[in-house]
Coordinates of C-alpha atoms in Angstrom, one line a residue:
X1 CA -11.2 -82.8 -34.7
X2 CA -10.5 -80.0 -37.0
X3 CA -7.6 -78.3 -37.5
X4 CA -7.2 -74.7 -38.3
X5 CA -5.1 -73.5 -41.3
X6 CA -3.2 -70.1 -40.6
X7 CA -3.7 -67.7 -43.5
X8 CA -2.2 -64.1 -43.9
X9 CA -4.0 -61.1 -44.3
X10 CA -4.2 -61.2 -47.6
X11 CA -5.6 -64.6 -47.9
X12 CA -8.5 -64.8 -50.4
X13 CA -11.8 -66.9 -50.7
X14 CA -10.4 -68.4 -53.9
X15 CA -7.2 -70.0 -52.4
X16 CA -9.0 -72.0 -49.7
X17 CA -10.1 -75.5 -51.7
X18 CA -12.5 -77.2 -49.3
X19 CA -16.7 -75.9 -49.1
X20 CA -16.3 -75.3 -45.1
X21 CA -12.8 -74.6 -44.0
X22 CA -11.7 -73.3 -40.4
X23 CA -9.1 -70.9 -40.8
X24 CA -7.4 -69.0 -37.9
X25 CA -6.3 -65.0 -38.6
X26 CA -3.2 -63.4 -37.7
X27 CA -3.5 -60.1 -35.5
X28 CA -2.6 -56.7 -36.6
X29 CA -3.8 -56.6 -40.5
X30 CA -3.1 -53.1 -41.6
X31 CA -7.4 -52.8 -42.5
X32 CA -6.6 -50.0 -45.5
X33 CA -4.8 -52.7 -47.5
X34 CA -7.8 -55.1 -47.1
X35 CA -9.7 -55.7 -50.6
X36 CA -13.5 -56.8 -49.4
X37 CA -16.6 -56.9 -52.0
X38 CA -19.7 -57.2 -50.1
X39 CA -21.4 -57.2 -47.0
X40 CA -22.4 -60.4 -45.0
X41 CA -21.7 -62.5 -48.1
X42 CA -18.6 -61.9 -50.2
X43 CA -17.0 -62.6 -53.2
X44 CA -14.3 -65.0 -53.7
X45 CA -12.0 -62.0 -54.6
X46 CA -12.1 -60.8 -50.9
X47 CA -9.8 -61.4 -48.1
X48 CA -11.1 -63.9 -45.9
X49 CA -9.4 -61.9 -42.8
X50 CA -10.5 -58.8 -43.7
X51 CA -14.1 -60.0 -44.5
X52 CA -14.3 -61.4 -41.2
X53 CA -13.5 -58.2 -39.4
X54 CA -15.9 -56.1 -41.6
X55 CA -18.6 -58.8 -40.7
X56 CA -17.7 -58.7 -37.0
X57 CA -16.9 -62.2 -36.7
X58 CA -13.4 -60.8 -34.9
X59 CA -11.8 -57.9 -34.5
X60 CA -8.3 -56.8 -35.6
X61 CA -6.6 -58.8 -33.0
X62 CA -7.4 -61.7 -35.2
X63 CA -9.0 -65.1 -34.3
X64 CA -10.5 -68.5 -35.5
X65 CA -13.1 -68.1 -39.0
X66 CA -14.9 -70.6 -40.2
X67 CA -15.5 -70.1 -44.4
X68 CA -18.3 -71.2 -46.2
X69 CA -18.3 -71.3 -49.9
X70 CA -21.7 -70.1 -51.2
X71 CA -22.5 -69.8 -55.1
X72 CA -21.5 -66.5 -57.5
X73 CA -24.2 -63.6 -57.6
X74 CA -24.7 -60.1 -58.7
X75 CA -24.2 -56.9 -57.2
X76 CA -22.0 -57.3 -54.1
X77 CA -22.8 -53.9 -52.4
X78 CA -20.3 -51.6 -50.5
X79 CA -20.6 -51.0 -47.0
X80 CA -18.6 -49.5 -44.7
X81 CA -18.4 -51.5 -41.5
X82 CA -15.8 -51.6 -38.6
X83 CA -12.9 -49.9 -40.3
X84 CA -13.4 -51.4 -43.5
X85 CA -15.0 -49.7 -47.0
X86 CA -15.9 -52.9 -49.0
X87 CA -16.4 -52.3 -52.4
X88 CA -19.0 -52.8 -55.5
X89 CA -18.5 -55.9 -57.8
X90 CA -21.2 -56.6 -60.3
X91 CA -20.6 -60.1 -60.8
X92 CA -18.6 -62.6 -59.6
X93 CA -18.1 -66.9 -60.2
X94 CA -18.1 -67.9 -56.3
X95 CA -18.6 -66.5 -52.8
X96 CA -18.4 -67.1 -49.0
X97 CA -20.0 -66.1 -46.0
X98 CA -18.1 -66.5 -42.7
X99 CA -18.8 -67.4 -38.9
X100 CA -16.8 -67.6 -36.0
X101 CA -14.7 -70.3 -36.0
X102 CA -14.8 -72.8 -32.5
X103 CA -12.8 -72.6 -29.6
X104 CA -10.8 -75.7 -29.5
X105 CA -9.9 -75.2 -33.1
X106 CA -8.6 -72.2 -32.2
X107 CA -6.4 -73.6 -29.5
X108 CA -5.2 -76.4 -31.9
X109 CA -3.7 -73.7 -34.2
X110 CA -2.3 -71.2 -31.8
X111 CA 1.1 -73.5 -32.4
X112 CA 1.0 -72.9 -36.1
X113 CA -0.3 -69.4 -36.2
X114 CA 1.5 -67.3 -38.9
X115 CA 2.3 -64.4 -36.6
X116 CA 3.7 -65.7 -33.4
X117 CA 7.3 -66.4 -33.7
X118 CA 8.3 -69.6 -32.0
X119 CA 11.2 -69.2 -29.8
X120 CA 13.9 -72.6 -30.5
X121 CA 14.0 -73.2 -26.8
X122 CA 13.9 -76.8 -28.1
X123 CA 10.7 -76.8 -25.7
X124 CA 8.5 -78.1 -28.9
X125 CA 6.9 -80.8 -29.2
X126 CA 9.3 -83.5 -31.0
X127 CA 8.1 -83.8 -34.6
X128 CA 8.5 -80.0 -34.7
X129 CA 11.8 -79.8 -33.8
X130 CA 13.8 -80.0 -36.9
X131 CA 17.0 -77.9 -35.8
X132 CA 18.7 -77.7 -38.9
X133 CA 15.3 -76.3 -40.7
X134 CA 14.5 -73.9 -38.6
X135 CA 11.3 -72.2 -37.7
X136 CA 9.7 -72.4 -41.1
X137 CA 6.9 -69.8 -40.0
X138 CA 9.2 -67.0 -40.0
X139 CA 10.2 -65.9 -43.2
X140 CA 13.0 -63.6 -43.5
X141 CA 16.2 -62.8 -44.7
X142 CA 17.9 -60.2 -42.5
X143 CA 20.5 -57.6 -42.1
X144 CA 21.0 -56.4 -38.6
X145 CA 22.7 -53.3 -39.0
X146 CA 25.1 -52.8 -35.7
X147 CA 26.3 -49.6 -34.5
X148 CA 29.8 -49.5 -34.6
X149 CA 30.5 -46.0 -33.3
X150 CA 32.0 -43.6 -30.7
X151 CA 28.5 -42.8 -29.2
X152 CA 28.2 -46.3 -28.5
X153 CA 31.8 -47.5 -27.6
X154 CA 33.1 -50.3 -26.8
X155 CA 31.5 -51.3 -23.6
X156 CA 28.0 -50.9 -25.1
X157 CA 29.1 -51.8 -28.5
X158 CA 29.5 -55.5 -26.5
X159 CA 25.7 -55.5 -24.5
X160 CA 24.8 -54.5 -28.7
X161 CA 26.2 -57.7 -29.5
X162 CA 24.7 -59.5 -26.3
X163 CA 21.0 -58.1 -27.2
X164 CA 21.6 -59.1 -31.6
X165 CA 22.8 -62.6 -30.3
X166 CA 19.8 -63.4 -28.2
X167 CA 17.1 -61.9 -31.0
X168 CA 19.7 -64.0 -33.5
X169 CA 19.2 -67.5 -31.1
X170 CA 15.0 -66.9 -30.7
X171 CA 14.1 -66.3 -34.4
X172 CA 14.7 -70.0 -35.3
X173 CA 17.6 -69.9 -38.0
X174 CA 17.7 -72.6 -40.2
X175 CA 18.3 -73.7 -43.8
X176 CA 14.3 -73.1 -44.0
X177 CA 13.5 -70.9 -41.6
X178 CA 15.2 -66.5 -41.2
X179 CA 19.0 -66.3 -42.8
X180 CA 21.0 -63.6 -41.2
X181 CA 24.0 -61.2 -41.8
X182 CA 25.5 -58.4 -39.9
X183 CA 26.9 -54.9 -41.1
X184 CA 28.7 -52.7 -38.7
X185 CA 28.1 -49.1 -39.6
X186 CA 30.9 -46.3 -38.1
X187 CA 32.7 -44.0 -40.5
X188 CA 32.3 -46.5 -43.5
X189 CA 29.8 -49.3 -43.5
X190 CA 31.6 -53.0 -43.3
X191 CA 29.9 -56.3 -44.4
X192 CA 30.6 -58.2 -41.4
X193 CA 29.0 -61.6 -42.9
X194 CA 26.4 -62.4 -45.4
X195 CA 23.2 -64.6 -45.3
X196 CA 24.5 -67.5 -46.8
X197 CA 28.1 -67.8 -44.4
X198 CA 25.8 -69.6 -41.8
X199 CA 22.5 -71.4 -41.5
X200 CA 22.9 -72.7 -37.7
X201 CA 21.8 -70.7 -35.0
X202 CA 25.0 -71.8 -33.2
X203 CA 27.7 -70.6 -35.4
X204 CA 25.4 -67.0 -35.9
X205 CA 25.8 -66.9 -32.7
X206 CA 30.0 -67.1 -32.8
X207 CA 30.2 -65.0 -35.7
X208 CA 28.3 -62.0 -33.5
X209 CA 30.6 -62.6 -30.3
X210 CA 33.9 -62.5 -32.7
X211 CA 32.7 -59.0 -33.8
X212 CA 35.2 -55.8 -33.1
X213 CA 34.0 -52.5 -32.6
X214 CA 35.3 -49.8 -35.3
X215 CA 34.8 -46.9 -33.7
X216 CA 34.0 -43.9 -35.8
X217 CA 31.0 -41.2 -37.2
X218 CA 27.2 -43.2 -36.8
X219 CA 27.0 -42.9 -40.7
X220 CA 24.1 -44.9 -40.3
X221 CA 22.6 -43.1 -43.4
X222 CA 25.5 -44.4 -45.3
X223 CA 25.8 -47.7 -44.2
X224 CA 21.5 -48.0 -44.7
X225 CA 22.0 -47.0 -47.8
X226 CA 24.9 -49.4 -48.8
X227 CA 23.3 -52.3 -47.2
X228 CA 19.9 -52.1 -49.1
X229 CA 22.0 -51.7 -52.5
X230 CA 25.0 -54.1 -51.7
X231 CA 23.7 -57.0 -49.1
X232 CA 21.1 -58.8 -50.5
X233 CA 21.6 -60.3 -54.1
X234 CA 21.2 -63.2 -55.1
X235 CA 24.7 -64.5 -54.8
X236 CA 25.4 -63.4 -51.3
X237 CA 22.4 -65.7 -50.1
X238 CA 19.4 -63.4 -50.7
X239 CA 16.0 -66.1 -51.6
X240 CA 13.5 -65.6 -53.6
X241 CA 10.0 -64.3 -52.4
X242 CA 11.2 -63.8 -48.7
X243 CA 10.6 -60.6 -47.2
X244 CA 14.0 -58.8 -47.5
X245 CA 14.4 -56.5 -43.8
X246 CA 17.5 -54.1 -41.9
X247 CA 17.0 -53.1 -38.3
X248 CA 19.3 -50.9 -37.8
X249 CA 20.4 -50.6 -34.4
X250 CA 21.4 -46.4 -33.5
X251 CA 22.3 -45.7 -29.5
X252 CA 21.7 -42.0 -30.0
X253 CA 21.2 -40.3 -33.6
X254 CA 23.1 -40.7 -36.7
X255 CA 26.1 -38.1 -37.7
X256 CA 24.4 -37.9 -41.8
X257 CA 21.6 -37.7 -43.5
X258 CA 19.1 -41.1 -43.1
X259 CA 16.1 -39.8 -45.4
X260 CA 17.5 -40.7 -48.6
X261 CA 19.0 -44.2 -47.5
X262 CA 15.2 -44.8 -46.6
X263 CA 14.1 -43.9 -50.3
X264 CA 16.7 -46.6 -51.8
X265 CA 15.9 -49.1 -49.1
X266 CA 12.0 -49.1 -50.2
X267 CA 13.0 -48.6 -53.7
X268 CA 14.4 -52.3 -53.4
X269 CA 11.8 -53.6 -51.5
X270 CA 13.7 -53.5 -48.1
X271 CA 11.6 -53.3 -45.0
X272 CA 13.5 -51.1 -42.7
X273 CA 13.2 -51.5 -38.8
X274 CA 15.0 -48.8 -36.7
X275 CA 16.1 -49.8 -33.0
X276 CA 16.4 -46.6 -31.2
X277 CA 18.6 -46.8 -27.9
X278 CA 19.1 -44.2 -25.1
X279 CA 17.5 -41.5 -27.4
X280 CA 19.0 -38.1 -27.6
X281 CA 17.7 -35.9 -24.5
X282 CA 16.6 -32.4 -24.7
X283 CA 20.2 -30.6 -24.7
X284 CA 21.8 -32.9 -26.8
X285 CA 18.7 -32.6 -29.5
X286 CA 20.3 -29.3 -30.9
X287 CA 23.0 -31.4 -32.5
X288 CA 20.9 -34.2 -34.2
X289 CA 20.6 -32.9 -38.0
X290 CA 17.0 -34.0 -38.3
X291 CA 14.9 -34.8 -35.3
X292 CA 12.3 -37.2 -37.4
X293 CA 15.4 -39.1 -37.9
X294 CA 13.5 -42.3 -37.4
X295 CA 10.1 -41.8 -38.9
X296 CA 11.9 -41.2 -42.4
X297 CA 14.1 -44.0 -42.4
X298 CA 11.7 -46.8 -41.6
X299 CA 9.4 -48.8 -44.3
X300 CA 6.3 -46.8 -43.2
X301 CA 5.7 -44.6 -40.4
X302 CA 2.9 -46.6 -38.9
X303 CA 4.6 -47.3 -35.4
X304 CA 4.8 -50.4 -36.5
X305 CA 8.7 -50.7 -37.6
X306 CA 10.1 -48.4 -35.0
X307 CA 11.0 -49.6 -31.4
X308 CA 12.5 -48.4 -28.6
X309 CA 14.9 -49.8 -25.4
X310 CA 15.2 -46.6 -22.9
X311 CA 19.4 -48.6 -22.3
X312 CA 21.5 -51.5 -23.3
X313 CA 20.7 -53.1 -19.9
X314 CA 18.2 -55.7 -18.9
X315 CA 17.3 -56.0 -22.8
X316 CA 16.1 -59.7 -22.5
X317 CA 12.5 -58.8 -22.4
X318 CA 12.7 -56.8 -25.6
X319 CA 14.3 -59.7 -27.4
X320 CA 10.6 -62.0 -27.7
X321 CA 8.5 -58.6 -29.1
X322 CA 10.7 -58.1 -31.7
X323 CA 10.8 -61.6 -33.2
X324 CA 7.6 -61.1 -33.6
X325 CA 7.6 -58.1 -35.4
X326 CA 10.1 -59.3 -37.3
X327 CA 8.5 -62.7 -38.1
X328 CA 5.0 -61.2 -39.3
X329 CA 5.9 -61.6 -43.1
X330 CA 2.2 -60.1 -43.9
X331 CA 3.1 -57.1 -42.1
X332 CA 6.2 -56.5 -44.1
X333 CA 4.9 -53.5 -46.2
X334 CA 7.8 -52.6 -48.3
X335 CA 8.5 -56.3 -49.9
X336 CA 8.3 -56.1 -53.7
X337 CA 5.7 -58.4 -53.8
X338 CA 3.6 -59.2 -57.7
X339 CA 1.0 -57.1 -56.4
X340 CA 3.0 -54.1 -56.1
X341 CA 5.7 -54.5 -58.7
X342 CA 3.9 -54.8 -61.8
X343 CA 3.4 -52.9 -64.7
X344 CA 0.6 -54.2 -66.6
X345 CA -0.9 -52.7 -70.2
X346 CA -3.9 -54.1 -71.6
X347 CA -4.1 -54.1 -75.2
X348 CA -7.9 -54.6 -75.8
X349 CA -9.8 -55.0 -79.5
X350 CA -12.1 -52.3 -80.5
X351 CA -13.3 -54.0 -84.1
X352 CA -17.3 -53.4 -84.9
X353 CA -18.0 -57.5 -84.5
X354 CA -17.4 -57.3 -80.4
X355 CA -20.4 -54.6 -80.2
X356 CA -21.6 -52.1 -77.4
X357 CA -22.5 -54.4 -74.4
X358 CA -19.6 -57.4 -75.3
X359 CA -17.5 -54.1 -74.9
X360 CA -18.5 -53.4 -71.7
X361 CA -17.8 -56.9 -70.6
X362 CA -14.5 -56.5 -71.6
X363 CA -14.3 -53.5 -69.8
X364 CA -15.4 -55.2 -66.7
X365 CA -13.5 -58.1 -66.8
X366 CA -10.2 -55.8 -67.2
X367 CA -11.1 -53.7 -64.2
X368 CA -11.3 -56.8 -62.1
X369 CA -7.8 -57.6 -62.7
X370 CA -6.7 -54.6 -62.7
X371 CA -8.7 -54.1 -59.0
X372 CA -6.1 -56.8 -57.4
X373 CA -2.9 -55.0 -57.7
X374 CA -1.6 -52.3 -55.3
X375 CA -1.7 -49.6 -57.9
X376 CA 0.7 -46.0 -57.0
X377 CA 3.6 -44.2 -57.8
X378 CA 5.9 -46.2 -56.3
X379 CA 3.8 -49.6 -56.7
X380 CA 2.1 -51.3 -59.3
X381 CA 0.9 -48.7 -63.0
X382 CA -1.2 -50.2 -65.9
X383 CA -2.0 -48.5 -69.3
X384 CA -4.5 -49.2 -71.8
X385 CA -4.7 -49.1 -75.3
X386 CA -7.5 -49.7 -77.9
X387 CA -6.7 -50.8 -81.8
X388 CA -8.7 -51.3 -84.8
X389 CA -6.9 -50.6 -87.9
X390 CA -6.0 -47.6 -85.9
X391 CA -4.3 -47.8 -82.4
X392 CA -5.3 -45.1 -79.4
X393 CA -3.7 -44.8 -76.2
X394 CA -6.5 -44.4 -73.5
X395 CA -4.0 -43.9 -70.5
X396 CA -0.1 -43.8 -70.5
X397 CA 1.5 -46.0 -67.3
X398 CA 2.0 -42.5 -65.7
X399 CA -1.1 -41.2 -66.4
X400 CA -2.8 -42.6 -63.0
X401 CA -0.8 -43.5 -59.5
X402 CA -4.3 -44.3 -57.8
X403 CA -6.4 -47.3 -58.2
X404 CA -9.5 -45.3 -58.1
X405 CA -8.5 -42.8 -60.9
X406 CA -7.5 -45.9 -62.9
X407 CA -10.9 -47.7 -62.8
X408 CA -12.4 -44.7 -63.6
X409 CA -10.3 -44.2 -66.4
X410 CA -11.4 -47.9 -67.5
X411 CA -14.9 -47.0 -67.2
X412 CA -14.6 -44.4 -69.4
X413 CA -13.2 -45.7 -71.8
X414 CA -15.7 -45.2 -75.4
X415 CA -15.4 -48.0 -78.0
X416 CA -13.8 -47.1 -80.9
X417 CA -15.9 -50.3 -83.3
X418 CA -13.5 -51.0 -86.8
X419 CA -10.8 -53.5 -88.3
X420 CA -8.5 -56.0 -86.5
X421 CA -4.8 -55.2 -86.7
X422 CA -3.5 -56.9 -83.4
X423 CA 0.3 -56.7 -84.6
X424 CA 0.1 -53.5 -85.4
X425 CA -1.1 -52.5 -82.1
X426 CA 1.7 -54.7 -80.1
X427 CA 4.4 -52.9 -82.1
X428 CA 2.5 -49.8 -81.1
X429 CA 1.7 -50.9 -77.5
X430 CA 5.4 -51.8 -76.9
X431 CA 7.5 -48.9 -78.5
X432 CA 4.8 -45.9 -76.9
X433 CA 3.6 -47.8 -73.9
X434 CA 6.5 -49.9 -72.2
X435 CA 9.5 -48.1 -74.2
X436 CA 9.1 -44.9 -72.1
X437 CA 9.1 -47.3 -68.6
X438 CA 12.8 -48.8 -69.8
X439 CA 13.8 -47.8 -66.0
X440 CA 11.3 -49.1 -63.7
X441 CA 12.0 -51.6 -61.3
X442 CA 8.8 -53.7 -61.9
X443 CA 8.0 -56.5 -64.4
X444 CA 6.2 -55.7 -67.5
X445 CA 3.0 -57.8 -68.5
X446 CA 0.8 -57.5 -71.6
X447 CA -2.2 -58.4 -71.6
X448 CA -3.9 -58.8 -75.4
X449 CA -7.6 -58.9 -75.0
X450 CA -9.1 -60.0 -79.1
X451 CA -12.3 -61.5 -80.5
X452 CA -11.2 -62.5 -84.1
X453 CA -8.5 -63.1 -87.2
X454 CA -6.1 -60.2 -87.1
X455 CA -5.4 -58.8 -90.6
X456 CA -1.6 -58.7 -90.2
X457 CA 1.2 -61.3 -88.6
X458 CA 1.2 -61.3 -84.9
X459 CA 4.3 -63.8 -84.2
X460 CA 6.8 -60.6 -85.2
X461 CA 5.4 -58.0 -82.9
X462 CA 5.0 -60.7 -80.1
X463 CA 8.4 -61.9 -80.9
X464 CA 9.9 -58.3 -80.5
X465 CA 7.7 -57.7 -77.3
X466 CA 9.2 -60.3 -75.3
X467 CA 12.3 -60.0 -76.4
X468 CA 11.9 -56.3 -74.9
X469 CA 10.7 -58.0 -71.7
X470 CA 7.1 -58.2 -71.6
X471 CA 4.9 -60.9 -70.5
X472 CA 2.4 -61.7 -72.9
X473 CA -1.1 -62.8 -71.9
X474 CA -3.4 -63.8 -74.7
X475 CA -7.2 -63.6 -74.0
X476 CA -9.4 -64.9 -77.0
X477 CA -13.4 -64.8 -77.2
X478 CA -15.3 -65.8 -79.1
X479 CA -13.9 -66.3 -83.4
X480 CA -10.2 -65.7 -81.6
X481 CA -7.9 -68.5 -83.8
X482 CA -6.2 -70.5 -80.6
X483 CA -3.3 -70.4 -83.8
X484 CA -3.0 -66.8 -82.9
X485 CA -3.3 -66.6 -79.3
X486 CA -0.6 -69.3 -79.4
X487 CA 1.7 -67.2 -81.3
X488 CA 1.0 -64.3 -79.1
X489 CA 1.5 -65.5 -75.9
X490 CA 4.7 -66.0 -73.9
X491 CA 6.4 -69.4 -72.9
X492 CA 5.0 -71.8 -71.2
X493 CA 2.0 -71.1 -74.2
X494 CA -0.6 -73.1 -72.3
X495 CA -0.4 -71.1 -68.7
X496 CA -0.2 -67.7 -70.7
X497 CA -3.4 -68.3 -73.3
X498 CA -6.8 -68.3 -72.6
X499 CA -9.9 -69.0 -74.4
X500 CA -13.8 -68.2 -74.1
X501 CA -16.3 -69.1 -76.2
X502 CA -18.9 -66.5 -74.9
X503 CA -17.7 -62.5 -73.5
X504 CA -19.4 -63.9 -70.0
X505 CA -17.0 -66.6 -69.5
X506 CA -14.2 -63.6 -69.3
X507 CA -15.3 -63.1 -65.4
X508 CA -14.2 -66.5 -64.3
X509 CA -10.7 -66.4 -66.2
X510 CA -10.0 -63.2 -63.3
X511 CA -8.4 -65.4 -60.8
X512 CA -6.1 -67.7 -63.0
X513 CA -4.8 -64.6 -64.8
X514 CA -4.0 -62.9 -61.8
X515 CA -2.6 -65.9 -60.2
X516 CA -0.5 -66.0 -63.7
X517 CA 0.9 -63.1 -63.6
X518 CA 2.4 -63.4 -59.4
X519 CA 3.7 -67.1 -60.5
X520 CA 5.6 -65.0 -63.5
X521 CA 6.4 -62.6 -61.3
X522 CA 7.9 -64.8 -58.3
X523 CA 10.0 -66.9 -60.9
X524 CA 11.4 -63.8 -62.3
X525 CA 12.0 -62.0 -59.6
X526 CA 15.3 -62.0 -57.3

């Protein structure tokens, strides 16, 4: 019998590696973050999930897909169809078409499905049961941010820790599954423990019942504020690639300010979850500082990272629903993620021997990678510049916070046709480009796009561009010298250069560069 493979929302054509594949979708895919190019067959660029929902084949709740790999084409059109706008491609290597997957496949994976969080009841079926892993389909490293105040006091302080021990016990802690800390906010916020102090469920569990209420203010704005800057680095236990999260817990309103603690918390990629208890009724609303407390504190205000318990009592069947929430990794918007973290400049050769339609091409190809990164002013920027002899910025890394205006901008690019000075235009690229960006969070990628012998040395500029911090990427058509690319590119030289003998074959390089530049990314990033 076939067994489903879960996916995320963002799961794309390209990463399945089998001609028919059943795959099984998680519910609840935010559909305005979907990429989808074409209508009823797609190209390998678009989410299988997402694709699947524009077709009809289910519906946002999610279900079982079959995928079925189909060759490239042209012209993917763009229709609009249950929620989702896909978009235009004009060419692309591979595509798929997709059906509803069967019923008892669908059964099969509802154990393994990426959104449901499995409680450790120890109710699993044996080879499951790995206590000391943990429930590997949650990924998470959490703070639970504990009100520690005089509106809760004591007595409620204690149901508080009742309620964070029994969410604690059914997320499945283990070495590989959610790590978890505690910070008690009052007058000043105090680290209670870190992730890494404990990786059992059990001794979580002690930790939490050994906690003493402070009493105080509900600074909860400063102690949000302190735990997204202070809790999770590397050293106190924080992992690489895992969605970093805070639920704060409030029984009432907070005593200061929580919009800016929300600003840092998203600026380092912290999804924040509020827990709002016994909310303030209408008299006492006159003494809450900002009634939209919640909605500008949490990652986004799409209902889904608020949530609400009208008292402290009978909170057990709260506990399962927020797991969940909290164990849907592909919901988590606010992770710094290589799609959203990224600034990425392409550096693309204007000389007369590429000509008008190669140009174009070149153009294309740059859009497309360009196309898979979530491109704003607080996510992902790219810049473009075009040398010759001569070097000429086309758009500055602030010049463009959509990902519309930028493909314009790419489109619209004219071609400038002249010499070949590629070190020049590095030097250039990374003193006017990247030199102005010395403050941004995200990780800086060049990509050099060339189709012959540069006139001038290229292993300085590249030299000096790394050592700034950049990424190079090398792309070579055509009379490119692989000695050049070589030099260019960063360590490991084989993943970062790539060669083509004909401007055609740029297309199917799309996915490996994109792919090379999240790898980079994850391996950089803490």
């Amino acid at each position: 019998s076939l067994a489903s493979t879960a996916v995320t929302c963002f799961t794309r054509g390209l990463d399945l590696r089998k001609e028919t594949e059943d795959v099984l979708c998680p519910a609840n895919c935010p559909l305005w973050q979907f990429y989808v190019f074409g209508d009823g067959v797609y190209a390998s660029l678009s989410s299988i999930c997402g694709a699947a929902i524009h077709s009809g084949v289910i519906t946002s709740a999610g279900g079982a897909v079959r995928v079925q790999t189909l060759p490239g084409q042209e012209n993917y059109p763009a229709v609009n169809a249950n929620g989702i706008q896909s978009q235009v491609l004009t060419r692309w290597a591979s595509s798929f078409s997709v059906t509803a997957g069967t019923k008892n496949t669908a059964l099969e994976a509802v154990g393994r499905s990426v959104s449901t969080a499995r409680p450790s009841t120890g109710k699993r079926p044996k080879k499951l049961l790995d206590k000391k892993a943990g429930n590997k389909d949650c990924k998470a490293d959490i703070a639970f941010l504990v009100d520690g105040s005089y509106n809760i006091g004591q007595r409620r302080f204690n149901l508080q820790k009742n309620f964070v021990g029994k969410v604690a016990m059914m997320l499945g802690i283990g070495t590989e599954g959610p790590h978890v800390g505690v910070v008690q906010a009052s007058e000043y916020p105090k680290i209670e423990f870190y992730l890494k102090n404990f990786t059992a469920a059990k001794e979580v569990l002690f930790a939490i019942k050994e906690l003493g209420f402070r009493g105080g203010n509900s600074n909860t704005g400063k102690a949000l504020k302190h735990t997204a800057q202070k809790f999770f680095s590397s050293e106190s236990g924080a992992r690489k690639g895992i969605p970093k999260i805070i639920v704060v817990f409030l029984d009432g309103w907070p005593s200061d300010d929580i919009e800016e603690a929300g600003i840092v918390a998203r600026e380092f990629g912290v999804n924040v979850f509020i827990v709002s208890v016994a909310k303030p009724t209408t008299e006492e609303l006159g003494m809450v500082q900002d009634i939209g407390f919640v909605d500008k504190a949490v990652c986004r205000n799409n209902g889904f990272f608020s949530y609400q318990m009208p008292t402290w009592f009978g909170t057990t069947k709260y506990v399962k629903p927020l797991v969940q929430k909290l164990c849907s990794h592909e919901q988590m918007l606010c992770s710094k993620t290589c799609y959203n973290s990224v600034n990425i400049a392409f550096l693309i050769d204007g000389s007369s021997s590429i000509g008008d339609s190669n140009f174009r091409l070149v153009l294309e190809f740059i859009s497309n990678v360009a196309k898979a990164f979530e491109i704003s002013d607080i996510g992902s920027k790219i810049a473009a510049v075009q040398f010759t002899y001569d070097q000429r910025t086309e758009f500055s890394f602030t010049d463009y916070t959509t990902k519309e205006k930028v493909l314009l901008a790419l489109r619209n690019i004219r071609y400038m046709s002249g010499g070949t000075a590629t070190g020049d235009a590095i030097s250039f690229t990374t003193k006017n480009v990247f030199g102005p960006m010395k403050d941004s969070p995200n990780k800086n990628f060049l990509l050099v796009l060339t189709d012959g012998q540069s006139y001038d040395d290229v292993r300085g500029p590249a030299a000096a561009a790394q050592k700034a911090g950049i990424t190079v990427f090398s792309v070579g058509v055509a009379w490119a010298p692989l000695d050049d690319l070589k030099d260019m590119a960063s360590e490991p030289k084989e993943s970062h250069t790539f060669f083509t003998r004909e401007f055609t074959g740029l297309e199917q390089m799309v996915p490996d560069i994109i792919r090379g530049i999240c790898k980079d990314f994850l391996e950089s990033k803490q």
